[in-house]
PDB file of C-alpha atoms in Angstrom:
ATOM      1  CA  MET O   1      99.917  92.867 146.703  1.00 54.00           C
ATOM      2  CA  ARG O   2      96.657  91.066 145.697  1.00 76.00           C
ATOM      3  CA  LYS O   3      94.784  94.147 147.604  1.00 75.00           C
ATOM      4  CA  GLU O   4      96.683  96.150 145.384  1.00 78.00           C
ATOM      5  CA  ILE O   5      95.144  94.877 141.843  1.00 79.00           C
ATOM      6  CA  GLN O   6      91.859  95.227 143.380  1.00 84.00           C
ATOM      7  CA  ASP O   7      91.801  98.520 144.266  1.00 88.00           C
ATOM      8  CA  ILE O   8      93.127  98.900 140.476  1.00 91.00           C
ATOM      9  CA  ILE O   9      90.456  97.287 139.200  1.00 88.00           C
ATOM     10  CA  SER O  10      88.357  98.949 141.004  1.00 89.00           C
ATOM     11  CA  GLN O  11      88.457 102.047 139.284  1.00 90.00           C
ATOM     12  CA  LEU O  12      88.096 100.858 135.638  1.00 93.00           C
ATOM     13  CA  PRO O  13      84.512 101.479 133.868  1.00 94.00           C
ATOM     14  CA  SER O  14      82.141  99.073 132.902  1.00 94.00           C
ATOM     15  CA  GLY O  15      79.187 100.087 131.181  1.00 95.00           C
ATOM     16  CA  THR O  16      77.667  99.333 127.242  1.00 97.00           C
ATOM     17  CA  ALA O  17      78.167 101.625 124.470  1.00 97.00           C
ATOM     18  CA  SER O  18      75.515 102.599 122.472  1.00 96.00           C
ATOM     19  CA  GLU O  19      75.074 101.254 119.114  1.00 95.00           C
ATOM     20  CA  GLN O  20      74.978 104.867 117.371  1.00 94.00           C
ATOM     21  CA  LEU O  21      77.441 104.227 114.704  1.00 97.00           C
ATOM     22  CA  THR O  22      80.079 107.090 113.019  1.00 97.00           C
ATOM     23  CA  GLU O  23      81.122 106.585 109.449  1.00 98.00           C
ATOM     24  CA  GLY O  24      85.278 105.754 109.544  1.00 98.00           C
ATOM     25  CA  CYS O  25      87.725 102.886 109.635  1.00 98.00           C
ATOM     26  CA  LEU O  26      89.758 102.821 113.109  1.00 98.00           C
ATOM     27  CA  VAL O  27      93.036 100.826 112.895  1.00 98.00           C
ATOM     28  CA  LEU O  28      94.770  99.289 115.907  1.00 98.00           C
ATOM     29  CA  GLU O  29      98.280  98.938 115.833  1.00 97.00           C
ATOM     30  CA  GLY O  30      99.106  95.207 118.360  1.00 94.00           C
ATOM     31  CA  GLY O  31     101.993  95.604 120.573  1.00 92.00           C
ATOM     32  CA  ALA O  32     100.833  92.873 123.147  1.00 91.00           C
ATOM     33  CA  PHE O  33     100.466  94.463 126.672  1.00 93.00           C
ATOM     34  CA  ARG O  34     101.044  97.681 125.142  1.00 95.00           C
ATOM     35  CA  SER O  35      97.613  97.638 123.908  1.00 96.00           C
ATOM     36  CA  LEU O  36      96.495  98.212 127.304  1.00 97.00           C
ATOM     37  CA  TYR O  37      96.616 101.725 125.762  1.00 98.00           C
ATOM     38  CA  THR O  38      94.304 101.255 123.315  1.00 98.00           C
ATOM     39  CA  GLN O  39      91.938  99.498 125.753  1.00 98.00           C
ATOM     40  CA  GLY O  40      92.014 103.107 127.458  1.00 98.00           C
ATOM     41  CA  PHE O  41      91.579 105.599 124.395  1.00 98.00           C
ATOM     42  CA  LEU O  42      88.704 102.922 123.233  1.00 98.00           C
ATOM     43  CA  ASP O  43      86.796 102.483 126.235  1.00 98.00           C
ATOM     44  CA  VAL O  44      86.964 106.973 125.928  1.00 98.00           C
ATOM     45  CA  MET O  45      85.441 106.540 122.885  1.00 98.00           C
ATOM     46  CA  MET O  46      82.491 103.826 123.528  1.00 98.00           C
ATOM     47  CA  GLU O  47      81.921 106.503 126.639  1.00 98.00           C
ATOM     48  CA  ASN O  48      81.509 109.285 123.857  1.00 98.00           C
ATOM     49  CA  ASP O  49      79.041 107.451 121.037  1.00 97.00           C
ATOM     50  CA  LEU O  50      82.442 107.199 119.162  1.00 98.00           C
ATOM     51  CA  ASN O  51      81.593 104.205 117.328  1.00 98.00           C
ATOM     52  CA  LEU O  52      83.183 103.918 113.740  1.00 98.00           C
ATOM     53  CA  THR O  53      81.535 101.917 110.958  1.00 98.00           C
ATOM     54  CA  CYS O  54      84.943  99.711 111.018  1.00 98.00           C
ATOM     55  CA  VAL O  55      87.583  97.938 112.700  1.00 98.00           C
ATOM     56  CA  ILE O  56      90.313  96.453 111.411  1.00 98.00           C
ATOM     57  CA  GLY O  57      93.199  95.335 114.302  1.00 97.00           C
ATOM     58  CA  VAL O  58      96.171  93.238 114.599  1.00 97.00           C
ATOM     59  CA  SER O  59      97.462  91.278 117.255  1.00 94.00           C
ATOM     60  CA  ALA O  60      96.567  92.625 120.188  1.00 94.00           C
ATOM     61  CA  GLY O  61      94.885  95.085 118.813  1.00 96.00           C
ATOM     62  CA  ALA O  62      92.776  92.404 117.027  1.00 96.00           C
ATOM     63  CA  LEU O  63      91.814  91.732 120.619  1.00 94.00           C
ATOM     64  CA  ALA O  64      90.684  95.223 121.652  1.00 95.00           C
ATOM     65  CA  GLY O  65      88.957  95.717 118.754  1.00 97.00           C
ATOM     66  CA  GLY O  66      86.426  93.015 119.749  1.00 95.00           C
ATOM     67  CA  SER O  67      85.326  94.218 122.418  1.00 95.00           C
ATOM     68  CA  TYR O  68      85.025  97.686 121.037  1.00 97.00           C
ATOM     69  CA  VAL O  69      82.141  95.904 118.353  1.00 97.00           C
ATOM     70  CA  SER O  70      80.498  94.566 121.515  1.00 96.00           C
ATOM     71  CA  GLY O  71      80.384  97.425 122.849  1.00 97.00           C
ATOM     72  CA  GLN O  72      82.021  96.672 126.353  1.00 96.00           C
ATOM     73  CA  ILE O  73      83.468  99.224 127.978  1.00 97.00           C
ATOM     74  CA  GLY O  74      86.187  98.219 130.341  1.00 96.00           C
ATOM     75  CA  ALA O  75      86.303  94.483 129.757  1.00 93.00           C
ATOM     76  CA  SER O  76      88.951  94.364 127.643  1.00 93.00           C
ATOM     77  CA  VAL O  77      91.328  96.086 129.731  1.00 95.00           C
ATOM     78  CA  ARG O  78      89.556  94.411 133.211  1.00 93.00           C
ATOM     79  CA  THR O  79      90.395  91.283 132.024  1.00 91.00           C
ATOM     80  CA  ASN O  80      93.890  91.740 131.215  1.00 92.00           C
ATOM     81  CA  LEU O  81      94.135  92.906 135.023  1.00 92.00           C
ATOM     82  CA  SER O  82      92.251  90.474 136.238  1.00 89.00           C
ATOM     83  CA  TYR O  83      94.471  87.434 134.839  1.00 87.00           C
ATOM     84  CA  ARG O  84      97.951  88.695 134.072  1.00 90.00           C
ATOM     85  CA  HIS O  85      99.223  86.499 136.236  1.00 87.00           C
ATOM     86  CA  ASP O  86      96.820  83.478 135.961  1.00 86.00           C
ATOM     87  CA  GLY O  87      98.586  80.413 134.788  1.00 85.00           C
ATOM     88  CA  ARG O  88      96.331  79.858 131.953  1.00 86.00           C
ATOM     89  CA  TYR O  89      96.839  83.052 130.242  1.00 86.00           C
ATOM     90  CA  ILE O  90     100.688  83.393 130.677  1.00 86.00           C
ATOM     91  CA  GLY O  91     102.837  80.988 132.111  1.00 81.00           C
ATOM     92  CA  MET O  92     103.393  77.168 132.817  1.00 79.00           C
ATOM     93  CA  ARG O  93     100.098  76.013 132.842  1.00 83.00           C
ATOM     94  CA  ALA O  94      99.240  78.020 129.208  1.00 81.00           C
ATOM     95  CA  ILE O  95     102.462  76.024 127.591  1.00 83.00           C
ATOM     96  CA  LEU O  96     100.395  72.548 128.845  1.00 82.00           C
ATOM     97  CA  HIS O  97      97.555  74.015 127.277  1.00 82.00           C
ATOM     98  CA  SER O  98      98.779  75.331 124.425  1.00 78.00           C
ATOM     99  CA  GLY O  99     102.494  75.245 123.600  1.00 80.00           C
ATOM    100  CA  SER O 100     102.899  79.069 124.288  1.00 79.00           C
ATOM    101  CA  ILE O 101     104.124  80.904 127.221  1.00 77.00           C
ATOM    102  CA  ILE O 102     101.057  83.168 126.365  1.00 82.00           C
ATOM    103  CA  ASP O 103      97.894  81.577 125.262  1.00 83.00           C
ATOM    104  CA  VAL O 104      96.145  83.728 123.344  1.00 80.00           C
ATOM    105  CA  GLY O 105      92.890  81.176 123.003  1.00 78.00           C
ATOM    106  CA  PHE O 106      92.158  81.842 126.699  1.00 78.00           C
ATOM    107  CA  LEU O 107      91.038  85.272 125.659  1.00 77.00           C
ATOM    108  CA  THR O 108      89.165  83.962 122.898  1.00 75.00           C
ATOM    109  CA  GLU O 109      87.286  80.958 123.849  1.00 72.00           C
ATOM    110  CA  ASP O 110      84.788  80.574 126.368  1.00 65.00           C
ATOM    111  CA  ARG O 111      86.936  78.926 129.368  1.00 63.00           C
ATOM    112  CA  GLY O 112      85.072  80.558 132.268  1.00 59.00           C
ATOM    113  CA  ILE O 113      86.693  83.774 132.253  1.00 70.00           C
ATOM    114  CA  HIS O 114      84.538  86.256 134.283  1.00 66.00           C
ATOM    115  CA  GLU O 115      83.878  88.630 131.361  1.00 74.00           C
ATOM    116  CA  SER O 116      84.376  86.823 128.278  1.00 82.00           C
ATOM    117  CA  LEU O 117      82.969  88.992 124.957  1.00 88.00           C
ATOM    118  CA  ASP O 118      78.953  89.864 124.507  1.00 92.00           C
ATOM    119  CA  MET O 119      78.863  87.372 121.715  1.00 92.00           C
ATOM    120  CA  GLU O 120      75.333  88.301 120.997  1.00 95.00           C
ATOM    121  CA  ARG O 121      76.046  91.492 120.684  1.00 96.00           C
ATOM    122  CA  PHE O 122      79.259  91.499 118.599  1.00 95.00           C
ATOM    123  CA  ASN O 123      77.597  89.087 116.481  1.00 95.00           C
ATOM    124  CA  ARG O 124      74.124  91.851 116.360  1.00 96.00           C
ATOM    125  CA  SER O 125      76.452  95.263 115.514  1.00 96.00           C
ATOM    126  CA  LYS O 126      76.462  96.602 112.452  1.00 96.00           C
ATOM    127  CA  GLN O 127      80.769  97.412 112.319  1.00 98.00           C
ATOM    128  CA  ARG O 128      82.630  95.594 110.220  1.00 98.00           C
ATOM    129  CA  TYR O 129      85.746  94.085 112.126  1.00 98.00           C
ATOM    130  CA  VAL O 130      88.649  92.902 110.364  1.00 98.00           C
ATOM    131  CA  VAL O 131      91.592  91.063 111.565  1.00 98.00           C
ATOM    132  CA  LEU O 132      94.972  90.184 109.897  1.00 97.00           C
ATOM    133  CA  ALA O 133      96.845  87.237 110.131  1.00 97.00           C
ATOM    134  CA  THR O 134      99.720  86.092 108.703  1.00 98.00           C
ATOM    135  CA  ASN O 135     100.010  82.874 105.873  1.00 98.00           C
ATOM    136  CA  CYS O 136     102.934  81.130 106.891  1.00 97.00           C
ATOM    137  CA  LEU O 137     103.587  79.922 103.794  1.00 97.00           C
ATOM    138  CA  THR O 138     102.547  82.615 101.138  1.00 97.00           C
ATOM    139  CA  GLY O 139     104.042  85.082 103.850  1.00 96.00           C
ATOM    140  CA  GLU O 140     101.119  87.091 102.856  1.00 96.00           C
ATOM    141  CA  ALA O 141      98.600  89.300 104.584  1.00 97.00           C
ATOM    142  CA  THR O 142      94.959  87.245 105.245  1.00 97.00           C
ATOM    143  CA  TYR O 143      92.512  89.422 106.067  1.00 98.00           C
ATOM    144  CA  PHE O 144      89.591  87.535 107.933  1.00 98.00           C
ATOM    145  CA  GLU O 145      85.972  89.867 108.253  1.00 98.00           C
ATOM    146  CA  LYS O 146      83.051  88.976 110.995  1.00 97.00           C
ATOM    147  CA  GLY O 147      80.381  86.909 108.720  1.00 95.00           C
ATOM    148  CA  LYS O 148      82.532  86.458 106.236  1.00 96.00           C
ATOM    149  CA  CYS O 149      84.580  83.888 107.575  1.00 95.00           C
ATOM    150  CA  ASP O 150      83.487  80.461 109.627  1.00 93.00           C
ATOM    151  CA  ASP O 151      85.728  81.167 112.887  1.00 95.00           C
ATOM    152  CA  ILE O 152      86.600  85.357 113.126  1.00 96.00           C
ATOM    153  CA  LEU O 153      87.421  84.584 117.135  1.00 93.00           C
ATOM    154  CA  LEU O 154      90.345  81.813 115.946  1.00 94.00           C
ATOM    155  CA  ALA O 155      91.254  84.118 113.423  1.00 96.00           C
ATOM    156  CA  ALA O 156      91.841  87.124 115.798  1.00 95.00           C
ATOM    157  CA  ARG O 157      93.843  84.705 117.741  1.00 93.00           C
ATOM    158  CA  ALA O 158      96.214  83.622 115.183  1.00 95.00           C
ATOM    159  CA  SER O 159      96.791  87.515 114.223  1.00 96.00           C
ATOM    160  CA  ALA O 160      97.575  87.801 118.185  1.00 92.00           C
ATOM    161  CA  THR O 161      99.688  85.048 118.399  1.00 92.00           C
ATOM    162  CA  ILE O 162     103.363  85.576 118.553  1.00 88.00           C
ATOM    163  CA  PRO O 163     106.356  84.358 116.223  1.00 90.00           C
ATOM    164  CA  ARG O 164     108.701  82.840 117.929  1.00 85.00           C
ATOM    165  CA  PHE O 165     106.866  82.587 121.249  1.00 83.00           C
ATOM    166  CA  SER O 166     103.899  79.928 120.172  1.00 87.00           C
ATOM    167  CA  PRO O 167     103.319  77.322 117.112  1.00 91.00           C
ATOM    168  CA  MET O 168     101.010  78.400 114.473  1.00 95.00           C
ATOM    169  CA  VAL O 169      97.267  78.472 114.540  1.00 95.00           C
ATOM    170  CA  MET O 170      95.722  76.106 112.131  1.00 97.00           C
ATOM    171  CA  ILE O 171      93.008  77.544 109.861  1.00 97.00           C
ATOM    172  CA  ASP O 172      90.935  75.446 106.743  1.00 96.00           C
ATOM    173  CA  GLY O 173      94.200  73.416 106.776  1.00 97.00           C
ATOM    174  CA  VAL O 174      96.829  76.337 107.004  1.00 97.00           C
ATOM    175  CA  PRO O 175      99.588  77.746 109.160  1.00 97.00           C
ATOM    176  CA  TYR O 176      98.683  81.559 110.239  1.00 97.00           C
ATOM    177  CA  LEU O 177     100.915  83.664 113.074  1.00 96.00           C
ATOM    178  CA  ASP O 178     100.603  87.568 113.903  1.00 95.00           C
ATOM    179  CA  GLY O 179      99.358  89.751 111.096  1.00 93.00           C
ATOM    180  CA  ALA O 180     102.238  92.049 112.380  1.00 93.00           C
ATOM    181  CA  CYS O 181     104.596  89.415 111.094  1.00 94.00           C
ATOM    182  CA  ALA O 182     102.743  90.946 106.890  1.00 94.00           C
ATOM    183  CA  ASN O 183     102.206  94.383 108.407  1.00 93.00           C
ATOM    184  CA  LYS O 184     102.492  96.164 111.789  1.00 95.00           C
ATOM    185  CA  ILE O 185     100.082  98.818 111.227  1.00 97.00           C
ATOM    186  CA  PRO O 186      97.154  97.931 108.219  1.00 97.00           C
ATOM    187  CA  TYR O 187      95.875 101.336 107.377  1.00 98.00           C
ATOM    188  CA  ARG O 188      96.950 100.968 103.530  1.00 97.00           C
ATOM    189  CA  TRP O 189      93.835  97.865 103.630  1.00 98.00           C
ATOM    190  CA  ALA O 190      91.292 101.043 104.660  1.00 98.00           C
ATOM    191  CA  LEU O 191      92.980 102.991 101.736  1.00 98.00           C
ATOM    192  CA  LYS O 192      92.094 100.310  99.685  1.00 97.00           C
ATOM    193  CA  GLU O 193      89.117 100.185 100.996  1.00 97.00           C
ATOM    194  CA  GLY O 194      87.927 103.281 100.516  1.00 97.00           C
ATOM    195  CA  TYR O 195      87.358 105.242 102.986  1.00 98.00           C
ATOM    196  CA  GLU O 196      87.389 108.373 103.729  1.00 96.00           C
ATOM    197  CA  LYS O 197      87.714 108.811 107.116  1.00 98.00           C
ATOM    198  CA  ILE O 198      90.624 106.389 108.929  1.00 98.00           C
ATOM    199  CA  VAL O 199      91.650 106.952 112.587  1.00 98.00           C
ATOM    200  CA  VAL O 200      94.628 104.823 113.359  1.00 98.00           C
ATOM    201  CA  ILE O 201      95.470 104.804 117.082  1.00 98.00           C
ATOM    202  CA  ARG O 202      99.525 103.202 117.866  1.00 98.00           C
ATOM    203  CA  THR O 203     100.613 101.908 120.478  1.00 97.00           C
ATOM    204  CA  ARG O 204     104.312 103.707 120.330  1.00 96.00           C
ATOM    205  CA  ASP O 205     104.729 107.259 120.604  1.00 96.00           C
ATOM    206  CA  PHE O 206     105.372 109.347 116.905  1.00 96.00           C
ATOM    207  CA  SER O 207     109.079 109.456 117.151  1.00 95.00           C
ATOM    208  CA  PHE O 208     110.351 105.813 118.012  1.00 95.00           C
ATOM    209  CA  ARG O 209     111.490 103.649 114.751  1.00 95.00           C
ATOM    210  CA  ALA O 210     112.568 100.505 115.181  1.00 93.00           C
ATOM    211  CA  THR O 211     116.375  99.481 115.284  1.00 92.00           C
ATOM    212  CA  GLU O 212     117.966  97.755 112.495  1.00 90.00           C
ATOM    213  CA  PRO O 213     120.420  95.230 112.735  1.00 84.00           C
ATOM    214  CA  LYS O 214     123.182  95.949 109.917  1.00 82.00           C
ATOM    215  CA  LYS O 215     123.272  92.265 108.894  1.00 79.00           C
ATOM    216  CA  PRO O 216     119.653  90.572 109.142  1.00 80.00           C
ATOM    217  CA  ARG O 217     119.319  87.300 109.172  1.00 82.00           C
ATOM    218  CA  PRO O 218     116.294  85.141 108.492  1.00 79.00           C
ATOM    219  CA  PRO O 219     115.126  83.326 111.891  1.00 85.00           C
ATOM    220  CA  LEU O 220     116.414  79.693 111.242  1.00 87.00           C
ATOM    221  CA  MET O 221     112.950  78.378 113.137  1.00 90.00           C
ATOM    222  CA  TYR O 222     111.333  79.238 110.399  1.00 94.00           C
ATOM    223  CA  ARG O 223     113.807  77.746 107.382  1.00 92.00           C
ATOM    224  CA  LYS O 224     110.751  75.350 106.410  1.00 95.00           C
ATOM    225  CA  TYR O 225     108.748  78.568 105.794  1.00 96.00           C
ATOM    226  CA  PRO O 226     111.033  80.946 103.136  1.00 95.00           C
ATOM    227  CA  ALA O 227     108.295  83.527 102.953  1.00 96.00           C
ATOM    228  CA  LEU O 228     107.958  83.640 106.513  1.00 96.00           C
ATOM    229  CA  ALA O 229     111.096  84.069 107.851  1.00 95.00           C
ATOM    230  CA  ALA O 230     111.912  86.685 104.854  1.00 93.00           C
ATOM    231  CA  LEU O 231     109.495  88.753 106.387  1.00 93.00           C
ATOM    232  CA  LEU O 232     111.041  88.576 109.726  1.00 94.00           C
ATOM    233  CA  THR O 233     114.005  89.353 108.558  1.00 94.00           C
ATOM    234  CA  ASN O 234     112.930  92.346 106.778  1.00 92.00           C
ATOM    235  CA  SER O 235     110.587  93.459 109.953  1.00 92.00           C
ATOM    236  CA  ASP O 236     111.551  96.057 111.059  1.00 93.00           C
ATOM    237  CA  HIS O 237     112.948  98.298 107.810  1.00 94.00           C
ATOM    238  CA  ALA O 238     109.302  97.746 106.832  1.00 95.00           C
ATOM    239  CA  TYR O 239     107.468  99.024 110.197  1.00 96.00           C
ATOM    240  CA  ASN O 240     109.921 102.390 109.791  1.00 97.00           C
ATOM    241  CA  MET O 241     108.583 102.615 106.523  1.00 97.00           C
ATOM    242  CA  GLU O 242     105.073 102.442 107.766  1.00 97.00           C
ATOM    243  CA  CYS O 243     105.520 105.060 110.418  1.00 97.00           C
ATOM    244  CA  GLU O 244     107.096 107.254 107.501  1.00 97.00           C
ATOM    245  CA  GLU O 245     104.186 106.426 105.559  1.00 97.00           C
ATOM    246  CA  LEU O 246     101.423 107.818 108.382  1.00 98.00           C
ATOM    247  CA  GLU O 247     103.119 110.829 109.209  1.00 97.00           C
ATOM    248  CA  ALA O 248     102.949 111.667 105.462  1.00 97.00           C
ATOM    249  CA  LEU O 249      99.275 110.499 105.267  1.00 98.00           C
ATOM    250  CA  ALA O 250      98.282 113.149 108.579  1.00 97.00           C
ATOM    251  CA  ALA O 251     100.144 115.850 107.260  1.00 97.00           C
ATOM    252  CA  GLU O 252      98.293 115.537 104.411  1.00 96.00           C
ATOM    253  CA  GLY O 253      94.866 115.086 106.558  1.00 94.00           C
ATOM    254  CA  ARG O 254      94.008 111.484 104.784  1.00 96.00           C
ATOM    255  CA  ILE O 255      94.416 109.735 108.129  1.00 98.00           C
ATOM    256  CA  LEU O 256      93.658 110.725 112.123  1.00 98.00           C
ATOM    257  CA  HIS O 257      97.122 109.716 113.712  1.00 98.00           C
ATOM    258  CA  LEU O 258      97.035 109.300 117.406  1.00 98.00           C
ATOM    259  CA  GLY O 259      99.455 107.933 119.836  1.00 97.00           C
ATOM    260  CA  PRO O 260     100.806 107.863 123.040  1.00 98.00           C
ATOM    261  CA  SER O 261     101.880 111.055 123.998  1.00 97.00           C
ATOM    262  CA  ARG O 262     104.934 109.723 125.387  1.00 96.00           C
ATOM    263  CA  PRO O 263     107.330 107.035 125.139  1.00 95.00           C
ATOM    264  CA  VAL O 264     106.053 103.916 126.028  1.00 95.00           C
ATOM    265  CA  GLU O 265     107.983 101.904 128.296  1.00 91.00           C
ATOM    266  CA  VAL O 266     105.820  98.794 129.000  1.00 90.00           C
ATOM    267  CA  GLY O 267     107.085  95.503 127.749  1.00 84.00           C
ATOM    268  CA  LEU O 268     104.955  93.497 126.333  1.00 80.00           C
ATOM    269  CA  MET O 269     104.673  90.967 128.358  1.00 84.00           C
ATOM    270  CA  GLU O 270     104.881  93.235 131.119  1.00 89.00           C
ATOM    271  CA  PRO O 271     104.079  91.757 134.889  1.00 91.00           C
ATOM    272  CA  SER O 272     103.292  94.975 136.511  1.00 92.00           C
ATOM    273  CA  ILE O 273      99.959  95.706 137.297  1.00 93.00           C
ATOM    274  CA  PRO O 274     100.625  99.472 137.871  1.00 93.00           C
ATOM    275  CA  ARG O 275     102.458 100.327 135.135  1.00 95.00           C
ATOM    276  CA  LEU O 276      99.727  98.751 132.851  1.00 96.00           C
ATOM    277  CA  PHE O 277      97.261 100.149 134.764  1.00 96.00           C
ATOM    278  CA  ASP O 278      99.360 103.747 133.719  1.00 97.00           C
ATOM    279  CA  LEU O 279      99.490 103.090 130.060  1.00 98.00           C
ATOM    280  CA  TYR O 280      95.608 102.317 130.220  1.00 98.00           C
ATOM    281  CA  GLN O 281      95.031 106.061 131.600  1.00 98.00           C
ATOM    282  CA  LEU O 282      97.483 107.380 129.289  1.00 98.00           C
ATOM    283  CA  GLY O 283      95.534 105.821 126.364  1.00 98.00           C
ATOM    284  CA  ARG O 284      92.112 107.216 128.404  1.00 98.00           C
ATOM    285  CA  LYS O 285      93.860 110.949 129.097  1.00 98.00           C
ATOM    286  CA  ASP O 286      95.105 110.921 125.517  1.00 98.00           C
ATOM    287  CA  ALA O 287      91.496 110.309 124.120  1.00 98.00           C
ATOM    288  CA  LEU O 288      89.645 113.074 126.297  1.00 98.00           C
ATOM    289  CA  ASP O 289      92.686 115.164 125.430  1.00 98.00           C
ATOM    290  CA  ARG O 290      92.190 114.765 121.646  1.00 97.00           C
ATOM    291  CA  LEU O 291      88.574 114.056 121.805  1.00 98.00           C
ATOM    292  CA  ASP O 292      87.323 117.302 120.171  1.00 97.00           C
ATOM    293  CA  GLU O 293      89.662 116.478 116.885  1.00 97.00           C
ATOM    294  CA  ILE O 294      88.790 113.290 116.898  1.00 98.00           C
ATOM    295  CA  ARG O 295      84.979 114.974 116.185  1.00 97.00           C
ATOM    296  CA  ALA O 296      85.448 117.514 114.032  1.00 97.00           C
ATOM    297  CA  TYR O 297      87.845 115.202 111.878  1.00 97.00           C
ATOM    298  CA  LEU O 298      84.800 112.286 111.661  1.00 97.00           C
ATOM    299  CA  SER O 299      82.516 115.588 110.733  1.00 91.00           C
TER     300      SER O 299
END
């Protein structure tokens, strides 16, 4: 199995994106390991000089967006595949270090991983980088931006901290969790900011809708955080409404709506490296298939 993983990793692209920028806002949905699709899509965009001036991501989309801003082609997928079965990232050592089965801090902190974020390029980049995290006290979305907050990587970690599985992340004395609690696909932020070109990359095919429980109940573990509990109770309904609104905006030409060309069957914490690699390859294929459409829209 180790040789199989090494063979897969050897096929991944590498290189550095140009610093040529194209006006527009890139909106990245989360989805834990479903974001391997996004990583494939972004690598093709970087390889073709499609580096948008603004990136906003939520959860795993926030992490993928960081490598996009640092211009590191192949870095996100290489890291996720290389460390998927490393206990420091996912497993008992992660629990001992962070209290969570998946330690997002392993990716955002300098712990000796072989391809960490290029902070010099990341900070130098003129691209706006925004991550969404959920304020657990108010239930509101908080938008953290590179250069406008004290620790953008801590904010990205908070954005990708999965509720029920992970402890809250404290930022300036306030507890935060996954930005997807408040807003799974942050396209409304891009609209409010006045961007005329908005590219949304999904991690679910367009036909997917969450199954809404007939009698949703607030999670007991967050009874001390009623605003957060209310968000989680109505999460599936809110997501389905976002999907409907995205389709309407795409039909109007207000956004470019991109996503998997077939249903994604990879789980949130998918253990199979070949399945994850196939999802990454699907992202690349779909990006190449729609490359001319993306260029035409952005022009």
